[in-house]
CSV table of C-alpha atoms and ligand atoms in Angstrom, one decimal:
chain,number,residue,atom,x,y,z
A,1167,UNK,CA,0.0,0.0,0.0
A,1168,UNK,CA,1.6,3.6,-0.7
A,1169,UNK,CA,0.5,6.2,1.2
A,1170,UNK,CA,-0.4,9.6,-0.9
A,1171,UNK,CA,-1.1,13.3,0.5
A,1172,UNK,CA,-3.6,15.4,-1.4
A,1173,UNK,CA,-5.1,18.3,-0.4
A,1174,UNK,CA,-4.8,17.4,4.2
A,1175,UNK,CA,-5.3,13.9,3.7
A,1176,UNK,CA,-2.8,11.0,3.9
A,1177,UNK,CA,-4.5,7.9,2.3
A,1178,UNK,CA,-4.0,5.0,0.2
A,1179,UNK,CA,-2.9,5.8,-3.6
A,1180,UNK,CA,-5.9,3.3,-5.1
A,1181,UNK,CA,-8.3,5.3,-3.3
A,1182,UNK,CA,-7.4,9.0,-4.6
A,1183,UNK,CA,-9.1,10.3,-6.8
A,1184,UNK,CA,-8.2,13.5,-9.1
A,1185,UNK,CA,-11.0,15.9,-10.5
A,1186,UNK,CA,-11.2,15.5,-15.1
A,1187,UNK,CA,-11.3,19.4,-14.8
A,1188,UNK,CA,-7.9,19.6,-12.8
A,1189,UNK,CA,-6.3,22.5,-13.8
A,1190,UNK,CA,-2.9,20.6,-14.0
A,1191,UNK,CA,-4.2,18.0,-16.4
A,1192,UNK,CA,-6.0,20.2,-19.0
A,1193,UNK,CA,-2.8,22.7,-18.7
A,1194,UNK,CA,-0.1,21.8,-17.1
A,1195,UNK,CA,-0.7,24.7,-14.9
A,1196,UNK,CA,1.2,23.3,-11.8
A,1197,UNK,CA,4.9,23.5,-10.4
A,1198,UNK,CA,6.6,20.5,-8.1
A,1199,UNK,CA,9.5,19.4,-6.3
A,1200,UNK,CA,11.5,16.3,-6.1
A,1201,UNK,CA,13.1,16.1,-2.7
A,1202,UNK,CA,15.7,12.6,-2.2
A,1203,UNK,CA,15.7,10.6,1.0
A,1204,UNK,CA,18.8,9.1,2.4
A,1205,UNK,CA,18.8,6.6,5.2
A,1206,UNK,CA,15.2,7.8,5.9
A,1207,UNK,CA,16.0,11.4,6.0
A,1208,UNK,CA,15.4,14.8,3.6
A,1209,UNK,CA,18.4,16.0,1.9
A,1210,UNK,CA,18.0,20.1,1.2
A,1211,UNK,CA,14.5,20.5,2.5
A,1212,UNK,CA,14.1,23.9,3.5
A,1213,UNK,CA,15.9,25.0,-0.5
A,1214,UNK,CA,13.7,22.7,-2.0
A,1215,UNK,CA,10.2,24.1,-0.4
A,1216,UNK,CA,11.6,27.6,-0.1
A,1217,UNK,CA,12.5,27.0,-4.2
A,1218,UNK,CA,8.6,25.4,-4.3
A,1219,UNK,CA,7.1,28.0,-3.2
A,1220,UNK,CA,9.1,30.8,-5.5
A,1221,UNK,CA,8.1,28.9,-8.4
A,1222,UNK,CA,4.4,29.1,-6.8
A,1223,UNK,CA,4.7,32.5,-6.3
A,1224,UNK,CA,6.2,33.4,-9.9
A,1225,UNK,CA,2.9,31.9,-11.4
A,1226,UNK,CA,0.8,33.7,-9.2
A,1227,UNK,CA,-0.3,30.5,-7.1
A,1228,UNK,CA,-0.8,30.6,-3.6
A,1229,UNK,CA,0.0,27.8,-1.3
A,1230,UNK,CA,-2.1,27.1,1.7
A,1231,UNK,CA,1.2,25.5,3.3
A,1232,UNK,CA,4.9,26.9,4.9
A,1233,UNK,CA,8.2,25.4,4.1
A,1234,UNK,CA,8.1,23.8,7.5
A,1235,UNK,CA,4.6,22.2,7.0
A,1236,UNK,CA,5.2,20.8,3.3
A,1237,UNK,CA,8.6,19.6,4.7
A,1238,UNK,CA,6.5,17.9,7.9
A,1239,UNK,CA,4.1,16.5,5.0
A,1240,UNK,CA,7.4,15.3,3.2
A,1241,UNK,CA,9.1,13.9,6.4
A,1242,UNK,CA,5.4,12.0,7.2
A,1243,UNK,CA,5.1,10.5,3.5
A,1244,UNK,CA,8.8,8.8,3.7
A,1245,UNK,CA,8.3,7.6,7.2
A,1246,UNK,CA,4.9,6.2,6.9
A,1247,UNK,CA,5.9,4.5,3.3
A,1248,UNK,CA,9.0,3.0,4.7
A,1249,UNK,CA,11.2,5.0,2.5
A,1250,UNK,CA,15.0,4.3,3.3
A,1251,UNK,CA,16.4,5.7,-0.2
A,1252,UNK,CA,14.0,7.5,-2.8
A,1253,UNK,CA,12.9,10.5,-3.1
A,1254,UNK,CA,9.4,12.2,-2.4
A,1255,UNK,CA,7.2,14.1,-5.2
A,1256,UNK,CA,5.1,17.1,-4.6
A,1257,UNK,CA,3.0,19.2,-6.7
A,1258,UNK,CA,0.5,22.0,-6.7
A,1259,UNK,CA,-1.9,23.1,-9.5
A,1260,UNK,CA,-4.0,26.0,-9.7
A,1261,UNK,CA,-7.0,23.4,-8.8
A,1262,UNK,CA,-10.4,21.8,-10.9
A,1263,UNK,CA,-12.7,24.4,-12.7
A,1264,UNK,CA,-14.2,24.1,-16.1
A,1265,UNK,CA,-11.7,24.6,-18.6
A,1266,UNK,CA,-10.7,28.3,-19.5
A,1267,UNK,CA,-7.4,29.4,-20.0
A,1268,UNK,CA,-8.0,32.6,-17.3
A,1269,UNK,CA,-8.1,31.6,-13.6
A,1270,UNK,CA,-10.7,30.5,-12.2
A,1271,UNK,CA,-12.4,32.1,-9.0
A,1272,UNK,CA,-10.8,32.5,-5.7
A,1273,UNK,CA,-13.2,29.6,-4.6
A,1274,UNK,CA,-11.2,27.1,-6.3
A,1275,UNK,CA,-8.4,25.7,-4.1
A,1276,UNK,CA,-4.8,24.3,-5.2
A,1277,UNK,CA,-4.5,20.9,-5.3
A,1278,UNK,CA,-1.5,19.6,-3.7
A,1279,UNK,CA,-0.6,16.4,-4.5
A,1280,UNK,CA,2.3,14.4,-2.7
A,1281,UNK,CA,4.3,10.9,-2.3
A,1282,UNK,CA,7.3,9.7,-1.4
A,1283,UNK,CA,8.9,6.3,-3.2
A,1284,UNK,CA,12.2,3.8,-2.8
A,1285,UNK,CA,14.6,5.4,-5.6
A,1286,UNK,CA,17.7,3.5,-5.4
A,1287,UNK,CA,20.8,6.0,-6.2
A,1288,UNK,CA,22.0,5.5,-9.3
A,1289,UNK,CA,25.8,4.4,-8.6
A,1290,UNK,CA,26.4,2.4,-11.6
A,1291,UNK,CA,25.9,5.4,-14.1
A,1292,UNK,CA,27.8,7.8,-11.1
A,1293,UNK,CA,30.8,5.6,-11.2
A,1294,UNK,CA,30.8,4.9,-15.2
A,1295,UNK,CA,29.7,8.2,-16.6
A,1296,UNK,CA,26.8,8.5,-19.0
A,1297,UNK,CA,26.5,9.7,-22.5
A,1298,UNK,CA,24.4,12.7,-23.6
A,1299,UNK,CA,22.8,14.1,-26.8
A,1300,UNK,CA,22.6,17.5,-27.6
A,1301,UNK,CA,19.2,19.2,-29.1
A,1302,UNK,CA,17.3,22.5,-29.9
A,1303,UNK,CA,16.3,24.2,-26.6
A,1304,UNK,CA,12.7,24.6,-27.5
A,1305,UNK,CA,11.3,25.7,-23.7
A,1306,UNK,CA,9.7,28.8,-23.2
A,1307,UNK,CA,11.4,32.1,-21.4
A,1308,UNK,CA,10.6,30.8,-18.0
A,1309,UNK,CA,13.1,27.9,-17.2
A,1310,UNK,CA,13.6,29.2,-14.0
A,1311,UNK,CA,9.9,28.0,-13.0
A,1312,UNK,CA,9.8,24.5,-12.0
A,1313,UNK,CA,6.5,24.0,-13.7
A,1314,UNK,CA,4.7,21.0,-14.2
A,1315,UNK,CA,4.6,22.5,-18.0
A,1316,UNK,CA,7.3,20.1,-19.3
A,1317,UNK,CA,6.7,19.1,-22.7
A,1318,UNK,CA,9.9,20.0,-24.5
A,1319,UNK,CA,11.7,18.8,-21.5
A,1320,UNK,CA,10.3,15.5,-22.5
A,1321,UNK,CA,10.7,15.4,-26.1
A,1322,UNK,CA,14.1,16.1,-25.6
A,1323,UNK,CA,14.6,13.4,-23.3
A,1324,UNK,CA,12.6,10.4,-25.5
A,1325,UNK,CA,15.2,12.3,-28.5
A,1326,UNK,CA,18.0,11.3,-26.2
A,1327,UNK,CA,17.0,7.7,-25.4
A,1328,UNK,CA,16.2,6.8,-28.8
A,1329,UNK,CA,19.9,7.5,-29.5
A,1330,UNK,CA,21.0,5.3,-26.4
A,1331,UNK,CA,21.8,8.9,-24.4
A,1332,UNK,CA,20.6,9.0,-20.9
A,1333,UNK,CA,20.5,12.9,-21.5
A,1334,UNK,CA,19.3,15.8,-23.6
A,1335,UNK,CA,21.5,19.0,-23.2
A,1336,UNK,CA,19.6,21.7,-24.2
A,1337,UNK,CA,21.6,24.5,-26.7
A,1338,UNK,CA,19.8,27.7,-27.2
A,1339,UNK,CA,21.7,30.3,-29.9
A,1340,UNK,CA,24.5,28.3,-29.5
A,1341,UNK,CA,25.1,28.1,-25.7
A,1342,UNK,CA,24.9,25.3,-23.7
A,1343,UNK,CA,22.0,26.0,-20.8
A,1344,UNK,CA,21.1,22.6,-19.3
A,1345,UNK,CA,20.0,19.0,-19.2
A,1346,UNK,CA,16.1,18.0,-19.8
A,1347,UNK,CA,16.1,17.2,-16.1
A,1348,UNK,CA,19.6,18.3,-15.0
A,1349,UNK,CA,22.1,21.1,-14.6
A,1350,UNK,CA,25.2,21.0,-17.0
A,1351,UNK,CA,28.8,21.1,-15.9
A,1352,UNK,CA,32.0,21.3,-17.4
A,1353,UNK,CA,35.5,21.7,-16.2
A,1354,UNK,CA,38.4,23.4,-18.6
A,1355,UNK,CA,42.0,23.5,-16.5
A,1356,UNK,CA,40.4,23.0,-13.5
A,1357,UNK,CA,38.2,25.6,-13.6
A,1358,UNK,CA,34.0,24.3,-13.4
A,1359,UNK,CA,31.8,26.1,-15.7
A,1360,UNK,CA,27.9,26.3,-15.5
A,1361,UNK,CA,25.7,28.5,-17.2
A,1362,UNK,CA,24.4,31.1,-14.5
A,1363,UNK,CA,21.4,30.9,-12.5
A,1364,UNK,CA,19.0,33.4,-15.0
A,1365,UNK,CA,15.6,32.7,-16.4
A,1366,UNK,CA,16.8,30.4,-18.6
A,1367,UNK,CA,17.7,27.7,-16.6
A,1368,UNK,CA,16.4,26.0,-13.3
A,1369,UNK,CA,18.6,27.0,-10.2
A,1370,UNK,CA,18.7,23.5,-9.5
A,1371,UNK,CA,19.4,22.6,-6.0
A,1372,UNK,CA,22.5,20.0,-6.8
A,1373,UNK,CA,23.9,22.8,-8.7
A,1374,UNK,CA,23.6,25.1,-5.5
A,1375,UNK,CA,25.3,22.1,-2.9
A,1376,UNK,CA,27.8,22.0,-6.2
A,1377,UNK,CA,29.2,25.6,-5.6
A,1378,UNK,CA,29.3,25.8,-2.4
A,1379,UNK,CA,31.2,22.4,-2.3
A,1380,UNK,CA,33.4,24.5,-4.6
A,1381,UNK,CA,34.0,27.3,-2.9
A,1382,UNK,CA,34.4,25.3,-0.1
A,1383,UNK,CA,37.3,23.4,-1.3
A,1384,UNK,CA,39.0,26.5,-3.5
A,1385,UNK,CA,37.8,24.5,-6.8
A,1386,UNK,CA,37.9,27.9,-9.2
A,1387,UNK,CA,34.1,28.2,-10.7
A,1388,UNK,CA,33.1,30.8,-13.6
A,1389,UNK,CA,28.9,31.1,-14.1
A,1390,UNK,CA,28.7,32.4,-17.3
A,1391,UNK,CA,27.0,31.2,-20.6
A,1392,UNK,CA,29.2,28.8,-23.0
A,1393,UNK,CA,28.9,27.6,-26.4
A,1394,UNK,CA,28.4,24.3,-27.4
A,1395,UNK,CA,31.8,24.1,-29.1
A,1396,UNK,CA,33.4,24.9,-25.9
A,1397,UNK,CA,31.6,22.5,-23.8
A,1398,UNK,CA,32.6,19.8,-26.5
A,1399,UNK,CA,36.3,20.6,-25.9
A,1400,UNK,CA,36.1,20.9,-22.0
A,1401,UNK,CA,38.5,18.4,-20.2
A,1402,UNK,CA,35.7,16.7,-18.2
A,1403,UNK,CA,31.7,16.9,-18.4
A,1404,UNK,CA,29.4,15.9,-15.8
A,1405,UNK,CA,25.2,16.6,-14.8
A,1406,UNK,CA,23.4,16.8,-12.0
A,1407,UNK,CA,20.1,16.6,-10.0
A,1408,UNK,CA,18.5,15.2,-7.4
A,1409,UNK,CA,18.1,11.7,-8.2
A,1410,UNK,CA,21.0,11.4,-10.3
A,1411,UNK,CA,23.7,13.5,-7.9
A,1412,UNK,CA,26.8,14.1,-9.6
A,1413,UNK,CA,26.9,11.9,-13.2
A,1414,UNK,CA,30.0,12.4,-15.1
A,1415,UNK,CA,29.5,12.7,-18.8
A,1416,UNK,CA,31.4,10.5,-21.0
A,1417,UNK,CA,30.4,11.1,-24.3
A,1418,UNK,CA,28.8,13.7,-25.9
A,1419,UNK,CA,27.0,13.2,-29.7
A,1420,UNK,CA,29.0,9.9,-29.9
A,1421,UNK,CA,32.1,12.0,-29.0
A,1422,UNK,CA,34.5,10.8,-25.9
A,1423,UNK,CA,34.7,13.7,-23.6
A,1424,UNK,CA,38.6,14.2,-22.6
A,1425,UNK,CA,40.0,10.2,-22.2
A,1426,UNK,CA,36.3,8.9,-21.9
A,1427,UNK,CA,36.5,8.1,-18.6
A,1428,UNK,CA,34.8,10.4,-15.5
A,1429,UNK,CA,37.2,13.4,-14.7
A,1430,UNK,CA,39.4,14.1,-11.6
A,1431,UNK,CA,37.4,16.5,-10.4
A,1432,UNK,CA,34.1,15.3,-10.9
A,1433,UNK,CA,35.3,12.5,-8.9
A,1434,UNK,CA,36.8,14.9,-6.0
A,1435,UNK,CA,33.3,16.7,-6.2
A,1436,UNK,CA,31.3,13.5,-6.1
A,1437,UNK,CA,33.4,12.1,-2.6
A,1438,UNK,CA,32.6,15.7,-1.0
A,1439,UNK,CA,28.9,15.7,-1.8
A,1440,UNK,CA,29.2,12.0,-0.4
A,1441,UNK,CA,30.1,13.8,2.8
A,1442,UNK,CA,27.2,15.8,3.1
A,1443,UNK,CA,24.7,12.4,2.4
A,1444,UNK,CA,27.3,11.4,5.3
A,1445,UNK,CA,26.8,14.4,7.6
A,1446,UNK,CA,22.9,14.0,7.0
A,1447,UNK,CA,22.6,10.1,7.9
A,1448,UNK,CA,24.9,11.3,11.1
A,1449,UNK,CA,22.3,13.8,12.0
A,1450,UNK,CA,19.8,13.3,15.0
A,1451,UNK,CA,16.0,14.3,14.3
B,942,PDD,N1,14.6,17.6,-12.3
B,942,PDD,N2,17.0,21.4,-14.6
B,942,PDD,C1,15.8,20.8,-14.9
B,942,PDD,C2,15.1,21.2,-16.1
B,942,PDD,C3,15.3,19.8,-14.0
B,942,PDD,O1,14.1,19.3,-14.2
B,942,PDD,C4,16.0,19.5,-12.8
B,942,PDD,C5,15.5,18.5,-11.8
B,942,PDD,C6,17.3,20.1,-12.6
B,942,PDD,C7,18.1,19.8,-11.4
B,942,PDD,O2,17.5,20.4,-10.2
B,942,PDD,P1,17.7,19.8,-8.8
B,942,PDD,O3,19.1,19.6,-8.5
B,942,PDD,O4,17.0,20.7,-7.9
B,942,PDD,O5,17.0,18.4,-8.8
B,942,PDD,C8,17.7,21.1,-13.5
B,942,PDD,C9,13.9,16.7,-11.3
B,942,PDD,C10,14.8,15.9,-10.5
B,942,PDD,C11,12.8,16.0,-12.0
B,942,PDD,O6,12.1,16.7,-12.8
B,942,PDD,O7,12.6,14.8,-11.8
């Protein structure tokens, strides 16, 4: 039995039920959060409710919760399902009202959907690297908005599976911004580049834990927007996200990326974000 939140209630998934006229069906008109679970516990909480309810806020949504009760909701959903490693889901649409593209009254509430399931991490793919496809970034001017509006982030992933990528990196006007459900990383004489945190990318909150691991250990970091040719010709590649942490990038459009095998530093990066899945597991709560 898995145990789902909507809308107050914590109840069996079978017995949920979803209005035809939800507002995040007919339009996508939604945002959400992916929040992993280590060892039982919430890694990045607070950034990730504080991030859910920015992206709330940006699409003039308001959410009957705080960032301490959706993180109480969170914390309830992996305990009560048994989650040891996984992640939890949430998402909030602008609620169920006959179909018009104008919101609907104030009477209509958000629906707030939320469950947390066993994700194993992905330490195969972390260790070996993963290839990636490039492809057209087709998204709208809003990237920054983590909205449940995520069709070209979709077709872009298929595109990449069909070519036997695990990956889409997304190129707009010729510069790299990031991964279909990832941020995009390179390294060039051991400096890390990433394209900065604007509209046109999601701030994700790997990326953030990323730079301050950076900073942290004096690893040199330059946010600014690069082409795709430069990214080709940086010394080591890697992606991340929630789920998938820090994945080096081997090959890119059938290309080896520096010896094709997972860079020094994305390795040194990947054993000091280890350390904070260590610190969290260590911590009493
Ligand atoms: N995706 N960019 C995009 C477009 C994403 O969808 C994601 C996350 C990221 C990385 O963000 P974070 O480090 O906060 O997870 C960047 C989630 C995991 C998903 O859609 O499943």
């Amino acid at each position: 039995m898995t145990i789902y939140f909507n809308n107050g209630v914590y109840a069996d998934k079978e017995t949920m039920k979803v209005s035809i006229d939800d507002r995040g069906y007919y339009f996508g008109d939604g945002v959400y959060e992916v929040v992993k679970v280590y060892d039982g516990k919430l890694y990045t909480a607070q950034e990730h409710f504080t991030r859910f309810l920015q992206s709330a806020r940006k699409i003039r949504l308001d959410l009957p919760y705080t960032i301490e009760e959706f993180t109480e909701i969170a914390k309830k959903l992996a305990t009560d399902n048994g989650i040891v490693e996984g992640h939890v889901y949430i998402q909030a649409t602008r609620g169920a009202a006959p179909r018009m593209h104008n919101f609907p009254g104030e009477d209509v509430e958000p629906m707030i959907t939320a469950y947390a399931i066993q994700n194993p991490r992905p330490l195969s793919k972390m260790k070996e690297g993963v290839a990636v496809k490039t492809t057209d970034d087709i998204r709208w001017l809003r990237c920054d908005i983590k909205s449940l509006n995520l069709l070209g982030n979709v077709l872009a992933k298929q595109e990449a599976y069909e070519s036997g990528c695990a990956e889409a990196v997304f190129v707009r006007d010729g510069i790299v911004t990031e991964g279909s459900s990832s941020n995009m990383f390179g390294v060039k004489d051991g400096i890390l580049y990433t394209h900065p945190a604007t509209n046109l990318i999601l701030n994700g909150i790997t990326r953030r834990v990323v730079l301050k691991l950076c900073a942290k250990h004096s690893i040199g970091v330059m946010e600014e927007p690069f082409t795709l040719e430069q990214f080709k010709e940086m010394d080591e590649l890697f992606l991340t996200s929630t789920t998938s942490e820090i994945t080096p990038i081997v090959s890119i459009d059938g290309n080896s990326v520096g010896d094709g095998a997972p860079g020094r530093v994305t390795e040194r990066l990947q054993q000091v974000f280890e350390e904070t899945i260590h610190e969290l597991k260590m911590e009493i709560n």
